[in-house]
């Protein structure tokens, strides 16, 4: 039929339409429906994010618009007790930074070392066993990690440093277990980045007489630096946003302290504790939760933007 139409068009003096152009113009209802569904999914995710930002901004505006609250006190005071009119964010922010720093200090060396082993040393059979096990570790519910921190890590720390030094609820045990929790994330993403380095770079280094360790640390690791840094920042974001572990093991009260062996409440732990209690709607205590949530959102958004900038800065493109 198409050939008949093309013959008729040539007979009428018209230019023949190429086959590729005719195929492009042909209507494909199924493909159009799939394209519309994918567009709808993308639009839903964007609208959900916008909705979260709008709600956080509106409720936080009610908090910061209250005459009892000032930005100077919010970012400059070290006392957070909304019930008596003290709104300094630093006790919650400092404990969040301490637990996240401990978690990253544990997760980065272990996760990166495991990624280098899986990418450069392990046989395909060993990799096929170890990587799924690590991914299973990432699927354990965080409430289980929380009780693991309280009933295993805390007694271990008290046995090592003494019960007078380590309190029952403390930031160290929560941070260490958070590090165990995010290790599979950093390991898996770093291993993917290392495995994506072209084989020709390794073979060239081996041809120049480099050892396997030298190839891994001086050739493959720098080439995959952008992916590794992105994995670390994703792990930091995950640690900052973690709730259950710190709510169970870190403590249940704001405490401005640099001692990781003392109890202190993180931003997420405070939100979980206060929102689950008897709190009046539209009170300043209620609105303060959204101000803390907005601060968390700004922190994680900044880390994501930094991650994208680092990936673009250190990205290596190979043919």
PDB file of C-alpha atoms in Angstrom:
ATOM      1  CA  UNK A   1       0.000   0.000   0.000  1.00  0.00           C
ATOM      2  CA  UNK A   2       2.832   2.372   0.957  1.00  0.00           C
ATOM      3  CA  UNK A   3       4.692   1.453  -2.204  1.00  0.00           C
ATOM      4  CA  UNK A   4       1.480   2.113  -4.190  1.00  0.00           C
ATOM      5  CA  UNK A   5       1.113   5.560  -2.603  1.00  0.00           C
ATOM      6  CA  UNK A   6       4.770   6.384  -3.245  1.00  0.00           C
ATOM      7  CA  UNK A   7       4.374   5.320  -6.893  1.00  0.00           C
ATOM      8  CA  UNK A   8       1.233   7.466  -7.196  1.00  0.00           C
ATOM      9  CA  UNK A   9       3.039  10.430  -5.631  1.00  0.00           C
ATOM     10  CA  UNK A  10       5.949  10.075  -8.048  1.00  0.00           C
ATOM     11  CA  UNK A  11       3.472   9.817 -10.914  1.00  0.00           C
ATOM     12  CA  UNK A  12       1.848  13.084  -9.735  1.00  0.00           C
ATOM     13  CA  UNK A  13       5.262  14.826  -9.680  1.00  0.00           C
ATOM     14  CA  UNK A  14       5.523  15.065  -5.866  1.00  0.00           C
ATOM     15  CA  UNK A  15       8.791  14.390  -4.012  1.00  0.00           C
ATOM     16  CA  UNK A  16       8.900  10.886  -2.456  1.00  0.00           C
ATOM     17  CA  UNK A  17       8.778  10.845   1.368  1.00  0.00           C
ATOM     18  CA  UNK A  18      11.684   8.915   2.944  1.00  0.00           C
ATOM     19  CA  UNK A  19      10.815   5.740   4.840  1.00  0.00           C
ATOM     20  CA  UNK A  20      12.246   7.112   8.116  1.00  0.00           C
ATOM     21  CA  UNK A  21      10.073  10.226   7.843  1.00  0.00           C
ATOM     22  CA  UNK A  22       6.963   8.133   7.147  1.00  0.00           C
ATOM     23  CA  UNK A  23       7.717   5.948  10.180  1.00  0.00           C
ATOM     24  CA  UNK A  24       8.223   9.039  12.359  1.00  0.00           C
ATOM     25  CA  UNK A  25       4.874  10.485  11.297  1.00  0.00           C
ATOM     26  CA  UNK A  26       3.003   7.249  11.937  1.00  0.00           C
ATOM     27  CA  UNK A  27       0.755   7.479  15.005  1.00  0.00           C
ATOM     28  CA  UNK A  28       1.642   5.045  17.806  1.00  0.00           C
ATOM     29  CA  UNK A  29      -1.049   5.168  20.448  1.00  0.00           C
ATOM     30  CA  UNK A  30       0.690   2.789  22.876  1.00  0.00           C
ATOM     31  CA  UNK A  31       3.963   4.729  22.811  1.00  0.00           C
ATOM     32  CA  UNK A  32       2.094   8.018  23.290  1.00  0.00           C
ATOM     33  CA  UNK A  33       0.321   6.581  26.362  1.00  0.00           C
ATOM     34  CA  UNK A  34       3.613   5.417  27.863  1.00  0.00           C
ATOM     35  CA  UNK A  35       5.150   8.850  27.233  1.00  0.00           C
ATOM     36  CA  UNK A  36       2.172  10.539  28.903  1.00  0.00           C
ATOM     37  CA  UNK A  37       2.416   8.172  31.898  1.00  0.00           C
ATOM     38  CA  UNK A  38       6.117   8.894  32.341  1.00  0.00           C
ATOM     39  CA  UNK A  39       5.471  12.641  32.114  1.00  0.00           C
ATOM     40  CA  UNK A  40       2.725  12.288  34.737  1.00  0.00           C
ATOM     41  CA  UNK A  41       5.075  10.436  37.110  1.00  0.00           C
ATOM     42  CA  UNK A  42       7.706  13.161  36.747  1.00  0.00           C
ATOM     43  CA  UNK A  43       5.096  15.882  37.290  1.00  0.00           C
ATOM     44  CA  UNK A  44       3.788  14.150  40.450  1.00  0.00           C
ATOM     45  CA  UNK A  45       7.275  13.996  41.966  1.00  0.00           C
ATOM     46  CA  UNK A  46       7.919  17.673  41.209  1.00  0.00           C
ATOM     47  CA  UNK A  47       4.514  18.768  42.536  1.00  0.00           C
ATOM     48  CA  UNK A  48       5.041  16.697  45.701  1.00  0.00           C
ATOM     49  CA  UNK A  49       8.341  18.452  46.341  1.00  0.00           C
ATOM     50  CA  UNK A  50       6.742  21.834  45.724  1.00  0.00           C
ATOM     51  CA  UNK A  51       3.919  20.926  48.115  1.00  0.00           C
ATOM     52  CA  UNK A  52       6.389  20.018  50.858  1.00  0.00           C
ATOM     53  CA  UNK A  53       8.287  23.270  50.358  1.00  0.00           C
ATOM     54  CA  UNK A  54       5.062  25.317  50.452  1.00  0.00           C
ATOM     55  CA  UNK A  55       3.805  23.655  53.657  1.00  0.00           C
ATOM     56  CA  UNK A  56       7.198  23.982  55.365  1.00  0.00           C
ATOM     57  CA  UNK A  57       7.517  27.613  54.320  1.00  0.00           C
ATOM     58  CA  UNK A  58       3.960  28.542  55.374  1.00  0.00           C
ATOM     59  CA  UNK A  59       4.145  26.929  58.806  1.00  0.00           C
ATOM     60  CA  UNK A  60       7.679  28.174  59.394  1.00  0.00           C
ATOM     61  CA  UNK A  61       6.538  31.688  58.507  1.00  0.00           C
ATOM     62  CA  UNK A  62       4.006  31.457  61.349  1.00  0.00           C
ATOM     63  CA  UNK A  63       6.837  30.491  63.710  1.00  0.00           C
ATOM     64  CA  UNK A  64       9.313  33.157  62.643  1.00  0.00           C
ATOM     65  CA  UNK A  65       6.515  35.736  62.441  1.00  0.00           C
ATOM     66  CA  UNK A  66       5.684  35.297  66.121  1.00  0.00           C
ATOM     67  CA  UNK A  67       6.804  38.255  68.201  1.00  0.00           C
ATOM     68  CA  UNK A  68       8.422  35.898  70.744  1.00  0.00           C
ATOM     69  CA  UNK A  69      10.835  34.542  68.112  1.00  0.00           C
ATOM     70  CA  UNK A  70      13.793  36.296  66.546  1.00  0.00           C
ATOM     71  CA  UNK A  71      16.257  35.058  63.937  1.00  0.00           C
ATOM     72  CA  UNK A  72      19.154  36.236  66.090  1.00  0.00           C
ATOM     73  CA  UNK A  73      18.036  34.013  68.964  1.00  0.00           C
ATOM     74  CA  UNK A  74      17.182  31.120  66.628  1.00  0.00           C
ATOM     75  CA  UNK A  75      20.685  31.018  65.115  1.00  0.00           C
ATOM     76  CA  UNK A  76      22.613  32.453  68.073  1.00  0.00           C
ATOM     77  CA  UNK A  77      21.243  30.899  71.255  1.00  0.00           C
ATOM     78  CA  UNK A  78      22.250  27.545  72.748  1.00  0.00           C
ATOM     79  CA  UNK A  79      18.961  26.855  74.580  1.00  0.00           C
ATOM     80  CA  UNK A  80      15.978  25.184  72.951  1.00  0.00           C
ATOM     81  CA  UNK A  81      12.930  25.159  75.246  1.00  0.00           C
ATOM     82  CA  UNK A  82       9.905  26.500  73.332  1.00  0.00           C
ATOM     83  CA  UNK A  83       7.626  25.972  76.361  1.00  0.00           C
ATOM     84  CA  UNK A  84       9.401  28.785  78.253  1.00  0.00           C
ATOM     85  CA  UNK A  85      10.270  30.949  75.264  1.00  0.00           C
ATOM     86  CA  UNK A  86      13.822  29.832  74.367  1.00  0.00           C
ATOM     87  CA  UNK A  87      14.291  29.086  70.652  1.00  0.00           C
ATOM     88  CA  UNK A  88      18.016  28.521  70.051  1.00  0.00           C
ATOM     89  CA  UNK A  89      18.500  25.820  67.394  1.00  0.00           C
ATOM     90  CA  UNK A  90      22.133  25.046  68.272  1.00  0.00           C
ATOM     91  CA  UNK A  91      21.569  22.160  70.780  1.00  0.00           C
ATOM     92  CA  UNK A  92      19.573  20.238  68.172  1.00  0.00           C
ATOM     93  CA  UNK A  93      21.847  21.241  65.293  1.00  0.00           C
ATOM     94  CA  UNK A  94      25.066  20.380  67.152  1.00  0.00           C
ATOM     95  CA  UNK A  95      23.886  16.898  68.165  1.00  0.00           C
ATOM     96  CA  UNK A  96      22.786  16.275  64.554  1.00  0.00           C
ATOM     97  CA  UNK A  97      26.227  17.273  63.280  1.00  0.00           C
ATOM     98  CA  UNK A  98      28.026  15.151  65.913  1.00  0.00           C
ATOM     99  CA  UNK A  99      26.069  11.964  65.202  1.00  0.00           C
ATOM    100  CA  UNK A 100      26.405  12.509  61.431  1.00  0.00           C
ATOM    101  CA  UNK A 101      30.168  13.107  61.725  1.00  0.00           C
ATOM    102  CA  UNK A 102      30.613   9.900  63.737  1.00  0.00           C
ATOM    103  CA  UNK A 103      28.531   7.988  61.203  1.00  0.00           C
ATOM    104  CA  UNK A 104      30.541   9.291  58.244  1.00  0.00           C
ATOM    105  CA  UNK A 105      33.820   8.582  60.067  1.00  0.00           C
ATOM    106  CA  UNK A 106      32.742   4.937  60.275  1.00  0.00           C
ATOM    107  CA  UNK A 107      31.018   4.520  56.927  1.00  0.00           C
ATOM    108  CA  UNK A 108      33.468   6.196  54.529  1.00  0.00           C
ATOM    109  CA  UNK A 109      36.626   4.152  55.254  1.00  0.00           C
ATOM    110  CA  UNK A 110      34.761   0.840  55.591  1.00  0.00           C
ATOM    111  CA  UNK A 111      32.473   1.436  52.612  1.00  0.00           C
ATOM    112  CA  UNK A 112      35.259   2.700  50.359  1.00  0.00           C
ATOM    113  CA  UNK A 113      37.607  -0.146  51.298  1.00  0.00           C
ATOM    114  CA  UNK A 114      34.860  -2.686  50.615  1.00  0.00           C
ATOM    115  CA  UNK A 115      34.117  -1.015  47.277  1.00  0.00           C
ATOM    116  CA  UNK A 116      37.790  -1.171  46.227  1.00  0.00           C
ATOM    117  CA  UNK A 117      37.938  -4.849  47.200  1.00  0.00           C
ATOM    118  CA  UNK A 118      34.784  -5.704  45.268  1.00  0.00           C
ATOM    119  CA  UNK A 119      35.876  -3.727  42.208  1.00  0.00           C
ATOM    120  CA  UNK A 120      39.585  -4.555  42.000  1.00  0.00           C
ATOM    121  CA  UNK A 121      40.311  -7.707  44.006  1.00  0.00           C
ATOM    122  CA  UNK A 122      37.228  -9.897  44.369  1.00  0.00           C
ATOM    123  CA  UNK A 123      36.475 -12.603  41.838  1.00  0.00           C
ATOM    124  CA  UNK A 124      33.105 -12.467  40.072  1.00  0.00           C
ATOM    125  CA  UNK A 125      31.891 -15.338  42.257  1.00  0.00           C
ATOM    126  CA  UNK A 126      32.858 -13.584  45.509  1.00  0.00           C
ATOM    127  CA  UNK A 127      31.344 -10.304  44.278  1.00  0.00           C
ATOM    128  CA  UNK A 128      28.115 -12.098  43.446  1.00  0.00           C
ATOM    129  CA  UNK A 129      27.905 -13.255  47.085  1.00  0.00           C
ATOM    130  CA  UNK A 130      29.091 -10.183  48.979  1.00  0.00           C
ATOM    131  CA  UNK A 131      27.234  -7.395  47.180  1.00  0.00           C
ATOM    132  CA  UNK A 132      23.732  -8.818  47.725  1.00  0.00           C
ATOM    133  CA  UNK A 133      24.565  -9.335  51.403  1.00  0.00           C
ATOM    134  CA  UNK A 134      25.555  -5.660  51.708  1.00  0.00           C
ATOM    135  CA  UNK A 135      22.351  -4.615  49.988  1.00  0.00           C
ATOM    136  CA  UNK A 136      20.348  -6.746  52.446  1.00  0.00           C
ATOM    137  CA  UNK A 137      22.088  -4.861  55.272  1.00  0.00           C
ATOM    138  CA  UNK A 138      20.736  -1.625  53.772  1.00  0.00           C
ATOM    139  CA  UNK A 139      17.204  -3.031  53.930  1.00  0.00           C
ATOM    140  CA  UNK A 140      17.109  -3.654  57.692  1.00  0.00           C
ATOM    141  CA  UNK A 141      14.498  -1.381  59.376  1.00  0.00           C
ATOM    142  CA  UNK A 142      16.056   1.525  61.199  1.00  0.00           C
ATOM    143  CA  UNK A 143      14.111   0.724  64.378  1.00  0.00           C
ATOM    144  CA  UNK A 144      16.124  -2.514  64.560  1.00  0.00           C
ATOM    145  CA  UNK A 145      19.328  -0.495  64.264  1.00  0.00           C
ATOM    146  CA  UNK A 146      18.052   1.738  67.064  1.00  0.00           C
ATOM    147  CA  UNK A 147      17.604  -1.107  69.518  1.00  0.00           C
ATOM    148  CA  UNK A 148      20.943  -2.557  68.354  1.00  0.00           C
ATOM    149  CA  UNK A 149      22.557   0.739  69.331  1.00  0.00           C
ATOM    150  CA  UNK A 150      20.821   0.820  72.713  1.00  0.00           C
ATOM    151  CA  UNK A 151      21.236  -2.804  73.769  1.00  0.00           C
ATOM    152  CA  UNK A 152      24.556  -3.734  72.118  1.00  0.00           C
ATOM    153  CA  UNK A 153      26.626  -0.686  71.196  1.00  0.00           C
ATOM    154  CA  UNK A 154      25.956   1.302  74.373  1.00  0.00           C
ATOM    155  CA  UNK A 155      26.894  -1.575  76.751  1.00  0.00           C
ATOM    156  CA  UNK A 156      30.006  -2.152  74.625  1.00  0.00           C
ATOM    157  CA  UNK A 157      31.064   1.497  74.919  1.00  0.00           C
ATOM    158  CA  UNK A 158      30.324   1.495  78.677  1.00  0.00           C
ATOM    159  CA  UNK A 159      32.454  -1.637  79.073  1.00  0.00           C
ATOM    160  CA  UNK A 160      35.350   0.014  77.205  1.00  0.00           C
ATOM    161  CA  UNK A 161      35.253   3.578  78.562  1.00  0.00           C
ATOM    162  CA  UNK A 162      33.420   3.019  81.846  1.00  0.00           C
ATOM    163  CA  UNK A 163      29.812   3.575  82.930  1.00  0.00           C
ATOM    164  CA  UNK A 164      30.745   6.902  84.517  1.00  0.00           C
ATOM    165  CA  UNK A 165      31.972   8.209  81.159  1.00  0.00           C
ATOM    166  CA  UNK A 166      29.306   6.838  78.824  1.00  0.00           C
ATOM    167  CA  UNK A 167      25.684   7.586  79.606  1.00  0.00           C
ATOM    168  CA  UNK A 168      22.959   5.057  78.772  1.00  0.00           C
ATOM    169  CA  UNK A 169      21.628   7.342  76.065  1.00  0.00           C
ATOM    170  CA  UNK A 170      24.497   8.882  74.125  1.00  0.00           C
ATOM    171  CA  UNK A 171      25.336  10.251  70.698  1.00  0.00           C
ATOM    172  CA  UNK A 172      28.339   7.968  70.119  1.00  0.00           C
ATOM    173  CA  UNK A 173      26.396   4.705  69.987  1.00  0.00           C
ATOM    174  CA  UNK A 174      23.753   6.249  67.726  1.00  0.00           C
ATOM    175  CA  UNK A 175      26.416   7.668  65.404  1.00  0.00           C
ATOM    176  CA  UNK A 176      28.358   4.401  65.212  1.00  0.00           C
ATOM    177  CA  UNK A 177      25.263   2.394  64.325  1.00  0.00           C
ATOM    178  CA  UNK A 178      24.194   5.021  61.795  1.00  0.00           C
ATOM    179  CA  UNK A 179      27.617   4.546  60.219  1.00  0.00           C
ATOM    180  CA  UNK A 180      26.940   0.802  59.944  1.00  0.00           C
ATOM    181  CA  UNK A 181      23.571   1.581  58.395  1.00  0.00           C
ATOM    182  CA  UNK A 182      24.894   3.874  55.627  1.00  0.00           C
ATOM    183  CA  UNK A 183      28.004   1.807  54.865  1.00  0.00           C
ATOM    184  CA  UNK A 184      26.162  -0.313  52.228  1.00  0.00           C
ATOM    185  CA  UNK A 185      24.976   2.873  50.478  1.00  0.00           C
ATOM    186  CA  UNK A 186      28.486   4.292  50.194  1.00  0.00           C
ATOM    187  CA  UNK A 187      29.951   0.885  49.283  1.00  0.00           C
ATOM    188  CA  UNK A 188      27.414   0.128  46.564  1.00  0.00           C
ATOM    189  CA  UNK A 189      27.545   3.562  44.919  1.00  0.00           C
ATOM    190  CA  UNK A 190      31.359   3.719  45.124  1.00  0.00           C
ATOM    191  CA  UNK A 191      31.687   0.208  43.679  1.00  0.00           C
ATOM    192  CA  UNK A 192      29.485   1.203  40.756  1.00  0.00           C
ATOM    193  CA  UNK A 193      31.676   4.273  40.148  1.00  0.00           C
ATOM    194  CA  UNK A 194      34.889   2.214  40.336  1.00  0.00           C
ATOM    195  CA  UNK A 195      33.541  -0.479  38.022  1.00  0.00           C
ATOM    196  CA  UNK A 196      32.564   2.186  35.463  1.00  0.00           C
ATOM    197  CA  UNK A 197      36.222   3.194  34.971  1.00  0.00           C
ATOM    198  CA  UNK A 198      37.304   1.911  31.526  1.00  0.00           C
ATOM    199  CA  UNK A 199      39.329  -1.275  31.463  1.00  0.00           C
ATOM    200  CA  UNK A 200      41.898   0.374  29.171  1.00  0.00           C
ATOM    201  CA  UNK A 201      43.125   2.591  32.033  1.00  0.00           C
ATOM    202  CA  UNK A 202      43.849  -0.451  34.182  1.00  0.00           C
ATOM    203  CA  UNK A 203      45.553  -2.332  31.356  1.00  0.00           C
ATOM    204  CA  UNK A 204      47.696   0.687  30.515  1.00  0.00           C
ATOM    205  CA  UNK A 205      48.842   0.975  34.146  1.00  0.00           C
ATOM    206  CA  UNK A 206      49.584  -2.757  34.326  1.00  0.00           C
ATOM    207  CA  UNK A 207      51.544  -2.429  31.096  1.00  0.00           C
ATOM    208  CA  UNK A 208      53.754   0.202  32.754  1.00  0.00           C
ATOM    209  CA  UNK A 209      54.554  -2.188  35.607  1.00  0.00           C
ATOM    210  CA  UNK A 210      52.133  -0.939  38.278  1.00  0.00           C
ATOM    211  CA  UNK A 211      50.980  -3.307  40.986  1.00  0.00           C
ATOM    212  CA  UNK A 212      47.303  -4.021  41.628  1.00  0.00           C
ATOM    213  CA  UNK A 213      47.297  -1.736  44.689  1.00  0.00           C
ATOM    214  CA  UNK A 214      48.921   1.090  42.701  1.00  0.00           C
ATOM    215  CA  UNK A 215      46.369   0.677  39.918  1.00  0.00           C
ATOM    216  CA  UNK A 216      43.516   0.791  42.415  1.00  0.00           C
ATOM    217  CA  UNK A 217      44.730   3.812  44.406  1.00  0.00           C
ATOM    218  CA  UNK A 218      46.493   5.903  41.744  1.00  0.00           C
ATOM    219  CA  UNK A 219      44.481   5.193  38.596  1.00  0.00           C
ATOM    220  CA  UNK A 220      41.002   3.831  39.317  1.00  0.00           C
ATOM    221  CA  UNK A 221      40.277   5.791  42.500  1.00  0.00           C
ATOM    222  CA  UNK A 222      41.069   9.247  41.040  1.00  0.00           C
ATOM    223  CA  UNK A 223      39.146   8.412  37.870  1.00  0.00           C
ATOM    224  CA  UNK A 224      36.044   7.528  39.908  1.00  0.00           C
ATOM    225  CA  UNK A 225      36.395  10.432  42.344  1.00  0.00           C
ATOM    226  CA  UNK A 226      33.211  12.224  41.271  1.00  0.00           C
ATOM    227  CA  UNK A 227      31.053   9.135  41.842  1.00  0.00           C
ATOM    228  CA  UNK A 228      32.720   8.412  45.196  1.00  0.00           C
ATOM    229  CA  UNK A 229      32.204  11.969  46.448  1.00  0.00           C
ATOM    230  CA  UNK A 230      28.582  11.821  45.356  1.00  0.00           C
ATOM    231  CA  UNK A 231      28.189   8.576  47.335  1.00  0.00           C
ATOM    232  CA  UNK A 232      29.685  10.186  50.432  1.00  0.00           C
ATOM    233  CA  UNK A 233      27.366  13.193  50.216  1.00  0.00           C
ATOM    234  CA  UNK A 234      24.348  10.936  49.760  1.00  0.00           C
ATOM    235  CA  UNK A 235      25.485   9.073  52.879  1.00  0.00           C
ATOM    236  CA  UNK A 236      25.808  12.357  54.803  1.00  0.00           C
ATOM    237  CA  UNK A 237      22.300  13.366  53.749  1.00  0.00           C
ATOM    238  CA  UNK A 238      20.995   9.975  54.852  1.00  0.00           C
ATOM    239  CA  UNK A 239      22.704  10.323  58.251  1.00  0.00           C
ATOM    240  CA  UNK A 240      21.356  13.843  58.826  1.00  0.00           C
ATOM    241  CA  UNK A 241      17.817  12.740  58.044  1.00  0.00           C
ATOM    242  CA  UNK A 242      17.869   9.538  60.102  1.00  0.00           C
ATOM    243  CA  UNK A 243      15.236   9.495  62.837  1.00  0.00           C
ATOM    244  CA  UNK A 244      14.595   6.176  64.579  1.00  0.00           C
ATOM    245  CA  UNK A 245      18.163   5.361  65.614  1.00  0.00           C
ATOM    246  CA  UNK A 246      18.764   8.739  67.251  1.00  0.00           C
ATOM    247  CA  UNK A 247      15.255   8.800  68.752  1.00  0.00           C
ATOM    248  CA  UNK A 248      15.888   5.472  70.498  1.00  0.00           C
ATOM    249  CA  UNK A 249      19.581   5.661  71.407  1.00  0.00           C
ATOM    250  CA  UNK A 250      20.823   9.282  71.430  1.00  0.00           C
ATOM    251  CA  UNK A 251      18.581  10.859  74.046  1.00  0.00           C
ATOM    252  CA  UNK A 252      15.277  12.630  74.559  1.00  0.00           C
ATOM    253  CA  UNK A 253      16.126  16.188  75.462  1.00  0.00           C
ATOM    254  CA  UNK A 254      18.045  19.096  73.850  1.00  0.00           C
ATOM    255  CA  UNK A 255      21.537  19.335  75.300  1.00  0.00           C
ATOM    256  CA  UNK A 256      24.266  21.649  74.050  1.00  0.00           C
ATOM    257  CA  UNK A 257      27.365  19.516  74.505  1.00  0.00           C
ATOM    258  CA  UNK A 258      30.388  18.479  72.467  1.00  0.00           C
ATOM    259  CA  UNK A 259      30.799  15.242  74.457  1.00  0.00           C
ATOM    260  CA  UNK A 260      29.563  12.346  72.260  1.00  0.00           C
ATOM    261  CA  UNK A 261      29.158  10.108  75.302  1.00  0.00           C
ATOM    262  CA  UNK A 262      26.401  12.290  76.724  1.00  0.00           C
ATOM    263  CA  UNK A 263      22.722  12.237  75.851  1.00  0.00           C
ATOM    264  CA  UNK A 264      21.463  14.811  73.374  1.00  0.00           C
ATOM    265  CA  UNK A 265      18.545  15.117  71.024  1.00  0.00           C
ATOM    266  CA  UNK A 266      18.943  15.590  67.281  1.00  0.00           C
ATOM    267  CA  UNK A 267      16.619  17.598  65.069  1.00  0.00           C
ATOM    268  CA  UNK A 268      14.821  14.554  63.689  1.00  0.00           C
ATOM    269  CA  UNK A 269      14.597  12.919  67.103  1.00  0.00           C
ATOM    270  CA  UNK A 270      13.075  16.078  68.568  1.00  0.00           C
ATOM    271  CA  UNK A 271      10.484  16.286  65.784  1.00  0.00           C
ATOM    272  CA  UNK A 272       9.532  12.625  66.293  1.00  0.00           C
ATOM    273  CA  UNK A 273       9.229  12.998  70.078  1.00  0.00           C
ATOM    274  CA  UNK A 274       7.275  16.247  70.151  1.00  0.00           C
ATOM    275  CA  UNK A 275       4.936  15.412  67.279  1.00  0.00           C
ATOM    276  CA  UNK A 276       3.944  12.166  69.018  1.00  0.00           C
ATOM    277  CA  UNK A 277       2.937  13.888  72.260  1.00  0.00           C
ATOM    278  CA  UNK A 278       0.049  16.093  73.357  1.00  0.00           C
ATOM    279  CA  UNK A 279       0.799  19.256  71.462  1.00  0.00           C
ATOM    280  CA  UNK A 280      -1.715  21.976  70.640  1.00  0.00           C
ATOM    281  CA  UNK A 281      -2.329  22.684  66.975  1.00  0.00           C
ATOM    282  CA  UNK A 282      -1.213  26.164  65.846  1.00  0.00           C
ATOM    283  CA  UNK A 283       0.745  26.706  69.075  1.00  0.00           C
ATOM    284  CA  UNK A 284       4.294  27.978  68.892  1.00  0.00           C
ATOM    285  CA  UNK A 285       5.555  24.518  69.914  1.00  0.00           C
ATOM    286  CA  UNK A 286       3.721  23.055  66.930  1.00  0.00           C
ATOM    287  CA  UNK A 287       5.042  25.677  64.507  1.00  0.00           C
ATOM    288  CA  UNK A 288       8.583  25.254  65.818  1.00  0.00           C
ATOM    289  CA  UNK A 289       8.619  21.699  64.441  1.00  0.00           C
ATOM    290  CA  UNK A 290       8.201  23.076  60.926  1.00  0.00           C
ATOM    291  CA  UNK A 291      11.021  25.562  61.506  1.00  0.00           C
ATOM    292  CA  UNK A 292      13.277  22.639  62.457  1.00  0.00           C
ATOM    293  CA  UNK A 293      12.030  20.719  59.423  1.00  0.00           C
ATOM    294  CA  UNK A 294      12.789  23.685  57.173  1.00  0.00           C
ATOM    295  CA  UNK A 295      16.317  23.865  58.591  1.00  0.00           C
ATOM    296  CA  UNK A 296      16.785  20.161  57.848  1.00  0.00           C
ATOM    297  CA  UNK A 297      15.421  20.637  54.345  1.00  0.00           C
ATOM    298  CA  UNK A 298      17.842  23.498  53.656  1.00  0.00           C
ATOM    299  CA  UNK A 299      20.766  21.397  54.942  1.00  0.00           C
ATOM    300  CA  UNK A 300      19.972  18.367  52.768  1.00  0.00           C
ATOM    301  CA  UNK A 301      19.170  20.558  49.752  1.00  0.00           C
ATOM    302  CA  UNK A 302      22.527  22.297  50.134  1.00  0.00           C
ATOM    303  CA  UNK A 303      24.276  18.926  50.272  1.00  0.00           C
ATOM    304  CA  UNK A 304      22.485  17.759  47.126  1.00  0.00           C
ATOM    305  CA  UNK A 305      23.425  20.945  45.267  1.00  0.00           C
ATOM    306  CA  UNK A 306      27.012  20.538  46.476  1.00  0.00           C
ATOM    307  CA  UNK A 307      26.964  16.920  45.283  1.00  0.00           C
ATOM    308  CA  UNK A 308      25.858  17.970  41.792  1.00  0.00           C
ATOM    309  CA  UNK A 309      28.526  20.667  41.659  1.00  0.00           C
ATOM    310  CA  UNK A 310      31.254  18.213  42.728  1.00  0.00           C
ATOM    311  CA  UNK A 311      30.111  15.611  40.200  1.00  0.00           C
ATOM    312  CA  UNK A 312      30.275  18.185  37.404  1.00  0.00           C
ATOM    313  CA  UNK A 313      33.659  19.475  38.617  1.00  0.00           C
ATOM    314  CA  UNK A 314      35.439  16.109  38.834  1.00  0.00           C
ATOM    315  CA  UNK A 315      33.566  14.135  36.174  1.00  0.00           C
ATOM    316  CA  UNK A 316      35.825  12.237  33.789  1.00  0.00           C
ATOM    317  CA  UNK A 317      34.422  11.482  30.325  1.00  0.00           C
ATOM    318  CA  UNK A 318      35.858   8.535  28.407  1.00  0.00           C
ATOM    319  CA  UNK A 319      35.110   7.382  24.894  1.00  0.00           C
TER     320      UNK A 319
END
